[in-house]
Amino acid sequence: MNSDDPISEAVPAWLPESLMVPFALGQFVIQWGRLERTIALLIASLERYPNLPLSDEQYFEVRDELLDGQISSFSKRLQRVAKQDRFLGLCNELEKVVNGFDETSELRKSLYHGVWSGLDEHHNHVFKEKRRGKNQRISKFDAEAVFQMVMEVQSVGANSLIVEIGLKRAAKLGLRTIQFDQWNEIIVDLKA
């Protein structure tokens, strides 16, 4: 710190890092909103395959149903549709999306439903989740941890978009069912 600057002398060294957490939380909220819409688009595409591309109304119908429900409805509906035999070729990709969504949903629950209760002795933000029975989960986050969560949400969204774009390509090719070898040819350039 510059000893000639009275403001920098008055600001504790941990404060700038501490102020990054609310910014990181805002980024998480933005990315989560994008992910919800990306997953809704994927679900709508899977449900209507091979009749793609979707109309705006078809997408909005699915999106609105999902956004009006519980977060678990995204995962349940995605799992149900992903298990259809016609999507065997992309089961690995869909499994990545489903598992990634479920994992990031847990992160979301900690951040959205946790109650910020202050800073710990190391100036990490401390969140306490609603007590469930005798247990109360306490999570500690610094800005780096929250930004890592943001990147995990973005990764799930990217995987979801790869599948959705691949579905559009498969539909254009007239494929009623998608096999492993076909899927790999369809998305080879998307994974680069």
Backbone as a printed PyTorch tensor [residue, N CA C, xyz], in Angstrom:
tensor([[[  0.8370,  -1.1880,   0.0000],
         [  0.0000,   0.0000,   0.0000],
         [  0.8790,   1.2490,   0.0000]],

        [[  0.3980,   2.2610,  -0.5950],
         [  1.1130,   3.5160,  -0.6700],
         [  0.8560,   4.3050,   0.6090]],

        [[  1.9160,   4.5750,   1.3560],
         [  1.7480,   5.2780,   2.6320],
         [  1.3670,   6.7470,   2.4370]],

        [[  1.5140,   7.2710,   1.2150],
         [  1.1100,   8.6480,   0.9390],
         [ -0.3850,   8.7540,   0.6540]],

        [[ -1.0440,   7.6330,   0.4840],
         [ -2.4650,   7.6100,   0.1450],
         [ -3.2700,   7.2170,   1.3790]],

        [[ -3.9500,   8.1820,   1.9980],
         [ -4.6740,   7.8730,   3.2330],
         [ -5.8220,   6.8860,   3.0290]],

        [[ -6.4030,   6.8580,   1.8360],
         [ -7.5020,   5.9320,   1.5880],
         [ -6.9860,   4.4960,   1.5530]],

        [[ -5.8930,   4.2460,   0.8160],
         [ -5.3730,   2.8840,   0.7380],
         [ -4.8830,   2.4140,   2.1030]],

        [[ -4.4590,   3.3030,   2.9350],
         [ -4.0450,   2.9330,   4.2930],
         [ -5.2570,   2.5290,   5.1340]],

        [[ -6.4070,   3.1410,   4.8480],
         [ -7.6090,   2.8800,   5.6360],
         [ -8.3650,   1.6350,   5.1720]],

        [[ -8.0820,   1.1580,   3.9570],
         [ -8.7930,   0.0020,   3.4090],
         [ -8.0620,  -1.2710,   3.8010]],

        [[ -8.7340,  -2.1760,   4.4990],
         [ -8.0840,  -3.4460,   4.8600],
         [ -7.6980,  -4.2260,   3.6040]],

        [[ -6.6100,  -4.9410,   3.6530],
         [ -6.0960,  -5.6760,   2.5030],
         [ -7.1070,  -6.7010,   1.9750]],

        [[ -7.9440,  -7.2600,   2.8340],
         [ -8.8880,  -8.3040,   2.4140],
         [-10.1460,  -7.7490,   1.7550]],

        [[-10.4010,  -6.4560,   1.8660],
         [-11.6600,  -5.8870,   1.3900],
         [-11.8780,  -6.0210,  -0.1210]],

        [[-10.8960,  -5.6990,  -0.9760],
         [-11.1640,  -5.8430,  -2.4150],
         [-11.5840,  -7.2680,  -2.8010]],

        [[-10.9230,  -8.2890,  -2.2600],
         [-11.2990,  -9.6780,  -2.5290],
         [-12.7110,  -9.9500,  -2.0350]],

        [[-13.0420,  -9.4380,  -0.8800],
         [-14.3570,  -9.6500,  -0.3080],
         [-15.4500,  -9.0290,  -1.1780]],

        [[-15.1550,  -7.9160,  -1.8100],
         [-16.1310,  -7.2530,  -2.6760],
         [-16.3140,  -7.9710,  -4.0060]],

        [[-15.3670,  -8.8300,  -4.3670],
         [-15.4860,  -9.5890,  -5.6100],
         [-16.5520, -10.6820,  -5.5090]],

        [[-16.8280, -11.1730,  -4.3180],
         [-17.8020, -12.2500,  -4.1710],
         [-19.1920, -11.8160,  -4.6320]],

        [[-19.7090, -10.6690,  -4.2250],
         [-21.0250, -10.2730,  -4.7430],
         [-21.0480, -10.1420,  -6.2690]],

        [[-19.9600,  -9.6320,  -6.8540],
         [-19.8770,  -9.5510,  -8.3130],
         [-19.9110, -10.9470,  -8.9240]],

        [[-19.1490, -11.8710,  -8.3620],
         [-19.1130, -13.2480,  -8.8540],
         [-20.4860, -13.9040,  -8.7210]],

        [[-21.1810, -13.6420,  -7.6280],
         [-22.5280, -14.1870,  -7.4440],
         [-23.4720, -13.6620,  -8.5280]],

        [[-23.3340, -12.4020,  -8.8790],
         [-24.1380, -11.8310,  -9.9590],
         [-23.8570, -12.5280, -11.2840]],

        [[-22.5880, -12.8240, -11.5410],
         [-22.2290, -13.5500, -12.7520],
         [-22.8340, -14.9530, -12.7550]],

        [[-22.8500, -15.5920, -11.5920],
         [-23.4560, -16.9220, -11.4850],
         [-24.9420, -16.8500, -11.8270]],

        [[-25.6370, -15.8680, -11.2910],
         [-27.0650, -15.7120, -11.5460],
         [-27.3180, -15.5150, -13.0410]],

        [[-26.5240, -14.6880, -13.6940],
         [-26.6820, -14.4390, -15.1320],
         [-26.4570, -15.7210, -15.9180]],

        [[-25.3720, -16.4260, -15.6050],
         [-25.0620, -17.6580, -16.3380],
         [-26.0990, -18.7450, -16.0660]],

        [[-26.6110, -18.8000, -14.8470],
         [-27.6360, -19.7960, -14.5460],
         [-28.8980, -19.5250, -15.3620]],

        [[-29.2880, -18.2810, -15.4770],
         [-30.4570, -17.9360, -16.2900],
         [-30.2690, -18.3670, -17.7400]],

        [[-29.0660, -18.1620, -18.2660],
         [-28.7720, -18.6150, -19.6360],
         [-28.8460, -20.1320, -19.7250]],

        [[-28.3200, -20.8160, -18.7160],
         [-28.3360, -22.2790, -18.7250],
         [-29.7670, -22.8050, -18.7080]],

        [[-30.6210, -22.2290, -17.8970],
         [-32.0190, -22.6780, -17.8530],
         [-32.6600, -22.5800, -19.2350]],

        [[-32.4030, -21.5010, -19.9230],
         [-32.9990, -21.3290, -21.2520],
         [-32.3650, -22.2770, -22.2730]],

        [[-31.0720, -22.5320, -22.1430],
         [-30.3950, -23.4710, -23.0370],
         [-30.9210, -24.8880, -22.8270]],

        [[-31.1080, -25.2810, -21.5790],
         [-31.6400, -26.6150, -21.2790],
         [-33.0840, -26.7190, -21.7670]],

        [[-33.8660, -25.6660, -21.6150],
         [-35.2510, -25.6740, -22.1160],
         [-35.2600, -25.8540, -23.6310]],

        [[-34.3380, -25.1950, -24.3310],
         [-34.2360, -25.3410, -25.7810],
         [-33.8620, -26.7710, -26.1450]],

        [[-32.9230, -27.3510, -25.4150],
         [-32.5130, -28.7320, -25.6750],
         [-33.6800, -29.6970, -25.4470]],

        [[-34.3860, -29.5290, -24.3410],
         [-35.5240, -30.4080, -24.0480],
         [-36.5880, -30.2870, -25.1430]],

        [[-36.9040, -29.0660, -25.5400],
         [-37.8980, -28.8620, -26.5950],
         [-37.4430, -29.5170, -27.8990]],

        [[-36.1670, -29.4000, -28.2100],
         [-35.6360, -30.0100, -29.4370],
         [-35.6840, -31.5240, -29.3710]],

        [[-35.3180, -32.0900, -28.2300],
         [-35.3640, -33.5490, -28.0710],
         [-36.7950, -34.0640, -28.1710]],

        [[-37.7120, -33.3530, -27.5580],
         [-39.1120, -33.7960, -27.5630],
         [-39.7310, -33.7340, -28.9610]],

        [[-39.2880, -32.8160, -29.7720],
         [-39.9020, -32.6450, -31.0900],
         [-39.0640, -33.2270, -32.2190]],

        [[-37.9130, -33.8010, -31.8950],
         [-37.0510, -34.3720, -32.9250],
         [-37.8110, -35.4420, -33.6870]],

        [[-37.7290, -35.5480, -34.9970],
         [-36.8660, -34.8250, -35.9420],
         [-37.5120, -33.5930, -36.5690]],

        [[-38.5990, -33.1100, -35.9930],
         [-39.3000, -31.9470, -36.5390],
         [-38.6350, -30.6490, -36.0780]],

        [[-37.4410, -30.4190, -36.5930],
         [-36.6650, -29.2380, -36.2280],
         [-36.4490, -28.4020, -37.4840]],

        [[-36.1830, -27.1440, -37.3860],
         [-36.0250, -26.3480, -36.1760],
         [-37.3760, -26.0380, -35.5210]],

        [[-37.2770, -25.6450, -34.2720],
         [-38.4670, -25.3120, -33.4880],
         [-39.0120, -23.9480, -33.8790]],

        [[-40.2960, -23.7930, -33.7180],
         [-40.8670, -22.4490, -33.8250],
         [-40.6530, -21.7600, -32.4720]],

        [[-40.7430, -20.4520, -32.4650],
         [-40.6210, -19.7190, -31.2020],
         [-41.6790, -20.1850, -30.2080]],

        [[-42.8860, -20.4150, -30.6990],
         [-43.9840, -20.8250, -29.8160],
         [-43.6920, -22.1750, -29.1560]],

        [[-43.1090, -23.1120, -29.9160],
         [-42.7770, -24.4280, -29.3480],
         [-41.7420, -24.2940, -28.2390]],

        [[-40.7330, -23.4660, -28.4840],
         [-39.7120, -23.2430, -27.4570],
         [-40.3180, -22.5550, -26.2390]],

        [[-41.0910, -21.4890, -26.4660],
         [-41.6670, -20.7370, -25.3490],
         [-42.5740, -21.6020, -24.4880]],

        [[-43.3210, -22.5000, -25.1130],
         [-44.2060, -23.3890, -24.3600],
         [-43.4120, -24.2370, -23.3630]],

        [[-42.3470, -24.8560, -23.8400],
         [-41.5210, -25.6970, -22.9600],
         [-40.8080, -24.8390, -21.9270]],

        [[-40.2300, -23.7310, -22.3660],
         [-39.5110, -22.8490, -21.4430],
         [-40.4050, -22.3790, -20.3120]],

        [[-41.6020, -21.9270, -20.6550],
         [-42.5020, -21.4010, -19.6350],
         [-42.9460, -22.4840, -18.6560]],

        [[-43.2120, -23.6840, -19.1660],
         [-43.5650, -24.8040, -18.2710],
         [-42.4450, -25.0690, -17.2760]],

        [[-41.2140, -25.1030, -17.7760],
         [-40.0730, -25.4190, -16.9160],
         [-39.7870, -24.2940, -15.9220]],

        [[-39.8260, -23.0670, -16.3920],
         [-39.5070, -21.9460, -15.5040],
         [-40.5680, -21.7380, -14.4330]],

        [[-41.7880, -22.1840, -14.6970],
         [-42.8490, -22.0660, -13.6990],
         [-42.8170, -23.2000, -12.6830]],

        [[-41.9970, -24.2060, -12.9210],
         [-41.9350, -25.3670, -12.0310],
         [-40.7120, -25.3340, -11.1300]],

        [[-40.4340, -26.4760, -10.5430],
         [-39.2640, -26.6380,  -9.6830],
         [-38.0300, -26.8840, -10.5480]],

        [[-36.8670, -26.5850, -10.0140],
         [-35.6300, -26.7840, -10.7610],
         [-35.4340, -28.2640, -11.0800]],

        [[-35.9420, -29.1540, -10.2320],
         [-35.8010, -30.5930, -10.4730],
         [-36.5830, -31.0330, -11.7120]],

        [[-37.5870, -30.2630, -12.1290],
         [-38.3630, -30.6450, -13.3120],
         [-37.5110, -30.5810, -14.5800]],

        [[-36.5090, -29.7010, -14.6220],
         [-35.5980, -29.6530, -15.7560],
         [-34.9030, -31.0010, -15.9020]],

        [[-34.3020, -31.4470, -14.8070],
         [-33.5250, -32.6780, -14.8250],
         [-34.3990, -33.8910, -15.1270]],

        [[-35.5440, -33.9860, -14.4850],
         [-36.4400, -35.1340, -14.7080],
         [-36.8930, -35.2140, -16.1550]],

        [[-37.2650, -34.0900, -16.6950],
         [-37.7680, -34.0790, -18.0760],
         [-36.6350, -34.3730, -19.0570]],

        [[-35.4580, -33.8330, -18.8100],
         [-34.3070, -34.0880, -19.6660],
         [-33.9200, -35.5690, -19.6120]],

        [[-33.9050, -36.1480, -18.4220],
         [-33.5710, -37.5690, -18.2910],
         [-34.5930, -38.4440, -19.0170]],

        [[-35.8550, -38.1310, -18.8730],
         [-36.9120, -38.9250, -19.5080],
         [-36.7600, -38.9210, -21.0230]],

        [[-36.5430, -37.7610, -21.5850],
         [-36.4390, -37.6420, -23.0370],
         [-35.1190, -38.2380, -23.5540]],

        [[-34.0540, -38.1060, -22.7830],
         [-32.7390, -38.5830, -23.2060],
         [-32.6630, -40.1080, -23.2770]],

        [[-33.5350, -40.8040, -22.5740],
         [-33.5030, -42.2670, -22.5350],
         [-34.1820, -42.9170, -23.7370]],

        [[-34.7310, -42.1310, -24.6260],
         [-35.4150, -42.6980, -25.7830],
         [-34.4130, -43.3820, -26.7150]],

        [[-34.8130, -44.5200, -27.2590],
         [-33.9350, -45.3190, -28.1220],
         [-33.4140, -44.5460, -29.3250]],

        [[-34.1730, -43.6080, -29.8120],
         [-33.7390, -42.8910, -31.0150],
         [-32.5280, -41.9950, -30.7590]],

        [[-32.1770, -41.7940, -29.4860],
         [-31.0260, -40.9490, -29.1580],
         [-29.8420, -41.7430, -28.6050]],

        [[-29.7770, -43.0430, -28.9060],
         [-28.6810, -43.8760, -28.3960],
         [-27.3120, -43.3260, -28.7640]],

        [[-27.1880, -42.7820, -29.9620],
         [-25.9010, -42.2860, -30.4290],
         [-25.3710, -41.0990, -29.6570]],

        [[-26.2340, -40.4000, -28.9820],
         [-25.7770, -39.2370, -28.2280],
         [-25.9560, -39.4050, -26.7260]],

        [[-26.0890, -40.6570, -26.2880],
         [-26.3320, -40.8780, -24.8590],
         [-25.1800, -40.3710, -23.9920]],

        [[-23.9300, -40.4700, -24.4730],
         [-22.8070, -39.9500, -23.6810],
         [-22.8890, -38.4370, -23.5330]],

        [[-23.2320, -37.7660, -24.6250],
         [-23.3520, -36.3060, -24.5790],
         [-24.5070, -35.8810, -23.6720]],

        [[-25.6230, -36.5820, -23.8030],
         [-26.7770, -36.2490, -22.9650],
         [-26.4960, -36.5340, -21.4970]],

        [[-25.7710, -37.5980, -21.2250],
         [-25.4170, -37.9170, -19.8440],
         [-24.5380, -36.8210, -19.2400]],

        [[-23.6110, -36.2860, -20.0520],
         [-22.7790, -35.1730, -19.5780],
         [-23.6360, -33.9690, -19.2160]],

        [[-24.6260, -33.6830, -20.0490],
         [-25.5080, -32.5410, -19.8000],
         [-26.3380, -32.7800, -18.5440]],

        [[-26.9490, -33.9550, -18.4370],
         [-27.7960, -34.2720, -17.2770],
         [-26.9700, -34.2210, -15.9910]],

        [[-25.8330, -34.9030, -15.9720],
         [-25.0000, -34.9120, -14.7660],
         [-24.4730, -33.5260, -14.4340]],

        [[-24.0510, -32.7970, -15.4510],
         [-23.5600, -31.4350, -15.2230],
         [-24.6540, -30.5300, -14.6800]],

        [[-25.8550, -30.6810, -15.2160],
         [-26.9660, -29.8640, -14.7360],
         [-27.2820, -30.1970, -13.2780]],

        [[-27.3110, -31.4990, -12.9570],
         [-27.6000, -31.8950, -11.5760],
         [-26.5380, -31.3750, -10.6090]],

        [[-25.2670, -31.4750, -11.0020],
         [-24.1820, -30.9850, -10.1380],
         [-24.2520, -29.4760,  -9.9540]],

        [[-24.4700, -28.7520, -11.0370],
         [-24.5300, -27.2960, -10.9080],
         [-25.8100, -26.8570, -10.2050]],

        [[-26.8540, -27.6880, -10.2590],
         [-28.0770, -27.3740,  -9.5020],
         [-27.7960, -27.3490,  -8.0070]],

        [[-26.9310, -28.2550,  -7.5710],
         [-26.5420, -28.2660,  -6.1530],
         [-25.7860, -26.9930,  -5.7870]],

        [[-24.9070, -26.5480,  -6.6780],
         [-24.1980, -25.2820,  -6.4390],
         [-25.1970, -24.1330,  -6.3690]],

        [[-26.1350, -24.1520,  -7.2990],
         [-27.1580, -23.1120,  -7.3290],
         [-27.9340, -23.0870,  -6.0220]],

        [[-28.3030, -24.2740,  -5.5370],
         [-29.0690, -24.3430,  -4.2950],
         [-28.2880, -23.7070,  -3.1500]],

        [[-26.9960, -23.9920,  -3.0810],
         [-26.1740, -23.4030,  -2.0210],
         [-26.1350, -21.8810,  -2.1210]],

        [[-26.0030, -21.3850,  -3.3410],
         [-25.8770, -19.9380,  -3.5170],
         [-27.2130, -19.2120,  -3.4400]],

        [[-28.2590, -19.7770,  -4.0320],
         [-29.5530, -19.1010,  -4.0670],
         [-30.3000, -19.2070,  -2.7410]],

        [[-30.1970, -20.3630,  -2.1140],
         [-30.9990, -20.5910,  -0.9200],
         [-30.2020, -20.4760,   0.3590]],

        [[-28.9070, -20.2430,   0.2170],
         [-28.1000, -19.9880,   1.3880],
         [-28.3580, -18.5780,   1.8870]],

        [[-28.1710, -18.3820,   3.1440],
         [-28.3340, -17.0530,   3.7250],
         [-26.9470, -16.5760,   4.1330]],

        [[-26.5360, -15.4720,   3.5430],
         [-25.2070, -14.9680,   3.8670],
         [-25.1930, -14.5450,   5.3200]],

        [[-24.2300, -15.0830,   6.0500],
         [-24.1960, -14.7560,   7.4750],
         [-22.9260, -14.0320,   7.8750]],

        [[-22.1770, -13.5550,   6.9040],
         [-21.0150, -12.7450,   7.2370],
         [-19.7290, -13.3190,   6.6990]],

        [[-18.6360, -12.8380,   7.2570],
         [-17.3030, -13.2680,   6.8620],
         [-16.6880, -14.0930,   7.9850]],

        [[-15.9160, -15.1200,   7.6020],
         [-15.2200, -15.8950,   8.6270],
         [-13.9020, -15.2070,   8.9870]],

        [[-13.0980, -15.8760,   9.7860],
         [-11.8460, -15.2740,  10.2410],
         [-10.8540, -15.0360,   9.1040]],

        [[-11.0440, -15.7200,   7.9630],
         [-10.1730, -15.5330,   6.8010],
         [-10.8350, -14.6420,   5.7430]],

        [[-11.9340, -14.0320,   6.1190],
         [-12.6860, -13.1010,   5.2770],
         [-13.3430, -13.7770,   4.0760]],

        [[-13.6350, -15.0650,   4.1920],
         [-14.4500, -15.7620,   3.2000],
         [-15.9150, -15.5130,   3.5330]],

        [[-16.7410, -15.4490,   2.5030],
         [-18.1750, -15.3060,   2.7200],
         [-18.7240, -16.6310,   3.2160]],

        [[-19.5410, -16.5780,   4.2360],
         [-20.1160, -17.7760,   4.8340],
         [-21.6100, -17.7850,   4.5450]],

        [[-22.0880, -18.9070,   4.0050],
         [-23.5050, -19.0930,   3.7080],
         [-24.0260, -20.2330,   4.5540]],

        [[-25.1940, -20.0710,   5.0970],
         [-25.8420, -21.1390,   5.8500],
         [-27.1300, -21.4870,   5.1290]],

        [[-27.3040, -22.7670,   4.8450],
         [-28.5280, -23.2050,   4.1880],
         [-29.5960, -23.4830,   5.2310]],

        [[-30.8150, -23.4870,   4.7670],
         [-31.9590, -23.7860,   5.6230],
         [-31.7150, -25.1070,   6.3490]],

        [[-32.0010, -25.1100,   7.6190],
         [-31.8130, -26.3120,   8.4210],
         [-32.7560, -27.4060,   7.9420]],

        [[-32.2160, -28.5820,   7.7180],
         [-32.9990, -29.7520,   7.3200],
         [-32.8370, -30.7810,   8.4310]],

        [[-33.8720, -30.9340,   9.2250],
         [-33.7590, -31.8220,  10.3850],
         [-32.7860, -31.2280,  11.3800]],

        [[-31.8370, -32.0240,  11.8100],
         [-30.8370, -31.5400,  12.7680],
         [-29.6250, -30.9390,  12.0800]],

        [[-29.5480, -31.0960,  10.7740],
         [-28.3600, -30.6550,  10.0410],
         [-28.5520, -29.2890,   9.4010]],

        [[-27.4910, -28.5290,   9.4470],
         [-27.4540, -27.2740,   8.7190],
         [-26.1410, -27.2510,   7.9650]],

        [[-26.2190, -27.0820,   6.6540],
         [-25.0070, -27.0690,   5.8450],
         [-24.4680, -25.6500,   5.7920]],

        [[-23.1830, -25.5360,   6.0400],
         [-22.5150, -24.2430,   5.9840],
         [-21.4810, -24.3130,   4.8720]],

        [[-21.4990, -23.3330,   3.9760],
         [-20.5560, -23.2800,   2.8740],
         [-19.7770, -21.9810,   2.9620]],

        [[-18.5010, -22.0770,   2.6160],
         [-17.6610, -20.8820,   2.5960],
         [-17.1710, -20.6840,   1.1740]],

        [[-17.3190, -19.4790,   0.6710],
         [-16.9330, -19.1770,  -0.6960],
         [-16.0530, -17.9460,  -0.7390]],

        [[-14.9900, -18.0370,  -1.5290],
         [-14.2570, -16.8320,  -1.8930],
         [-14.5780, -16.5690,  -3.3610]],

        [[-14.1060, -15.4600,  -3.8870],
         [-14.4520, -15.0770,  -5.2640],
         [-13.9870, -16.1280,  -6.2640]],

        [[-12.8160, -16.6760,  -6.0570],
         [-12.2840, -17.6800,  -6.9780],
         [-13.2040, -18.9040,  -7.0400]],

        [[-13.7080, -19.3390,  -5.9030],
         [-14.6070, -20.5040,  -5.8700],
         [-15.9030, -20.2060,  -6.6200]],

        [[-16.4410, -19.0180,  -6.4500],
         [-17.6850, -18.6800,  -7.1300],
         [-17.4430, -18.5560,  -8.6370]],

        [[-16.3270, -17.9580,  -9.0500],
         [-16.0280, -17.8770, -10.4800],
         [-15.8240, -19.2730, -11.0740]],

        [[-15.2770, -20.2090, -10.3020],
         [-15.1500, -21.5950, -10.7580],
         [-16.5450, -22.1910, -10.9900]],

        [[-17.4810, -21.8730, -10.1150],
         [-18.8680, -22.3380, -10.2860],
         [-19.4780, -21.7440, -11.5500]],

        [[-19.1700, -20.4980, -11.8340],
         [-19.6560, -19.8410, -13.0500],
         [-19.1480, -20.6060, -14.2720]],

        [[-17.8740, -20.9770, -14.2620],
         [-17.3010, -21.7140, -15.3930],
         [-17.9360, -23.0960, -15.5370]],

        [[-18.2810, -23.7370, -14.4300],
         [-18.9500, -25.0350, -14.5040],
         [-20.3270, -24.9000, -15.1520]],

        [[-21.0500, -23.8560, -14.7950],
         [-22.3670, -23.6100, -15.4060],
         [-22.1970, -23.3420, -16.9020]],

        [[-21.2080, -22.5510, -17.2790],
         [-20.9600, -22.2630, -18.6890],
         [-20.6110, -23.5410, -19.4590]],

        [[-19.8650, -24.4390, -18.8390],
         [-19.4830, -25.7010, -19.4760],
         [-20.7100, -26.5720, -19.7560]],

        [[-21.6230, -26.6440, -18.8090],
         [-22.8530, -27.4120, -19.0090],
         [-23.6580, -26.7940, -20.1530]],

        [[-23.7250, -25.4810, -20.1870],
         [-24.4330, -24.8010, -21.2690],
         [-23.8050, -25.0760, -22.6250]],

        [[-22.4720, -25.0830, -22.6870],
         [-21.7800, -25.3660, -23.9470],
         [-22.0580, -26.7940, -24.4080]],

        [[-22.0170, -27.7560, -23.4930],
         [-22.3340, -29.1430, -23.8500],
         [-23.7700, -29.2640, -24.3480]],

        [[-24.6670, -28.5470, -23.7160],
         [-26.0680, -28.5670, -24.1200],
         [-26.2370, -27.9960, -25.5280]],

        [[-25.5380, -26.9160, -25.8240],
         [-25.6300, -26.3100, -27.1550],
         [-25.0590, -27.2240, -28.2300]],

        [[-23.9870, -27.9450, -27.9190],
         [-23.4240, -28.8970, -28.8790],
         [-24.4830, -29.9400, -29.2530]],

        [[-25.1700, -30.4600, -28.2570],
         [-26.2050, -31.4610, -28.5210],
         [-27.3370, -30.8550, -29.3380]],

        [[-27.7640, -29.6700, -28.9760],
         [-28.8860, -29.0290, -29.6700],
         [-28.5340, -28.7480, -31.1240]],

        [[-27.3300, -28.2490, -31.3880],
         [-26.8950, -27.9850, -32.7640],
         [-26.7730, -29.3050, -33.5290]],

        [[-26.2350, -30.3230, -32.8660],
         [-26.1300, -31.6420, -33.4880],
         [-27.4910, -32.2110, -33.8640]],

        [[-28.4850, -31.9940, -33.0010],
         [-29.8430, -32.4510, -33.3110],
         [-30.3790, -31.7770, -34.5710]],

        [[-30.1400, -30.4890, -34.7010],
         [-30.5970, -29.7710, -35.8960],
         [-29.9270, -30.3460, -37.1430]],

        [[-28.6320, -30.6280, -37.0410],
         [-27.9080, -31.1940, -38.1880],
         [-28.4530, -32.5800, -38.5310]],

        [[-28.6990, -33.3970, -37.5140],
         [-29.2240, -34.7490, -37.7460],
         [-30.6050, -34.6840, -38.3860]],

        [[-31.4260, -33.7490, -37.9400],
         [-32.7630, -33.5930, -38.5130],
         [-32.6700, -33.1830, -39.9880]],

        [[-31.7250, -32.2940, -40.3130],
         [-31.5350, -31.8780, -41.7070],
         [-31.1230, -33.0540, -42.5840]],

        [[-30.3640, -33.9840, -41.9950],
         [-29.9330, -35.1780, -42.7300],
         [-31.0570, -36.2010, -42.8500]],

        [[-32.1610, -35.9670, -42.1590],
         [-33.3030, -36.8700, -42.2220],
         [-33.1740, -38.1040, -41.3460]],

        [[-32.3020, -38.0540, -40.3430],
         [-32.1030, -39.2110, -39.4560],
         [-33.2530, -39.2990, -38.4600]],

        [[-33.9580, -40.4210, -38.4460],
         [-35.0460, -40.6260, -37.4730],
         [-34.4800, -41.0790, -36.1400]],

        [[-33.4340, -41.8770, -36.1910],
         [-32.7090, -42.2810, -34.9810],
         [-31.2450, -41.9160, -35.2020]],

        [[-30.5270, -41.7330, -34.1060],
         [-29.1290, -41.3080, -34.2140],
         [-28.2570, -42.3680, -33.5530]],

        [[-27.3600, -42.9530, -34.3360],
         [-26.4380, -43.9720, -33.8440],
         [-25.1030, -43.3160, -33.4780]],

        [[-24.2510, -44.0450, -32.7360],
         [-22.9740, -43.5010, -32.2660],
         [-22.1180, -42.9680, -33.4190]],

        [[-21.9260, -43.7830, -34.4610],
         [-21.0460, -43.3610, -35.5540],
         [-21.6080, -42.1340, -36.2700]],

        [[-22.9160, -42.0750, -36.4310],
         [-23.5340, -40.9120, -37.0600],
         [-23.3320, -39.6680, -36.2030]],

        [[-23.5250, -39.8220, -34.8960],
         [-23.4030, -38.6790, -33.9980],
         [-21.9920, -38.1150, -34.0340]],

        [[-20.9980, -38.9820, -34.0060],
         [-19.6090, -38.5130, -34.0300],
         [-19.2930, -37.7460, -35.3060]],

        [[-19.8470, -38.1700, -36.4300],
         [-19.6430, -37.4460, -37.6900],
         [-20.3610, -36.0880, -37.6660]],

        [[-21.5200, -36.0570, -37.0670],
         [-22.3330, -34.8360, -37.0450],
         [-21.6670, -33.7330, -36.2170]],

        [[-21.0580, -34.1090, -35.0860],
         [-20.5400, -33.0690, -34.1800],
         [-19.0300, -32.9340, -34.1820]],

        [[-18.3350, -33.5970, -35.1160],
         [-16.8800, -33.5870, -35.1050],
         [-16.3120, -32.1670, -35.0600]],

        [[-16.8560, -31.2470, -35.8110],
         [-16.3220, -29.8810, -35.8400],
         [-16.7830, -29.0340, -34.6650]],

        [[-17.8340, -29.4520, -33.9520],
         [-18.3240, -28.6710, -32.8230],
         [-17.4650, -28.8390, -31.5890]],

        [[-16.7460, -29.9400, -31.4950],
         [-15.9620, -30.2230, -30.2950],
         [-14.5510, -29.6520, -30.3900]],

        [[-14.1920, -29.1150, -31.5280],
         [-12.8320, -28.5920, -31.7080],
         [-12.6040, -27.3340, -30.9180]]])
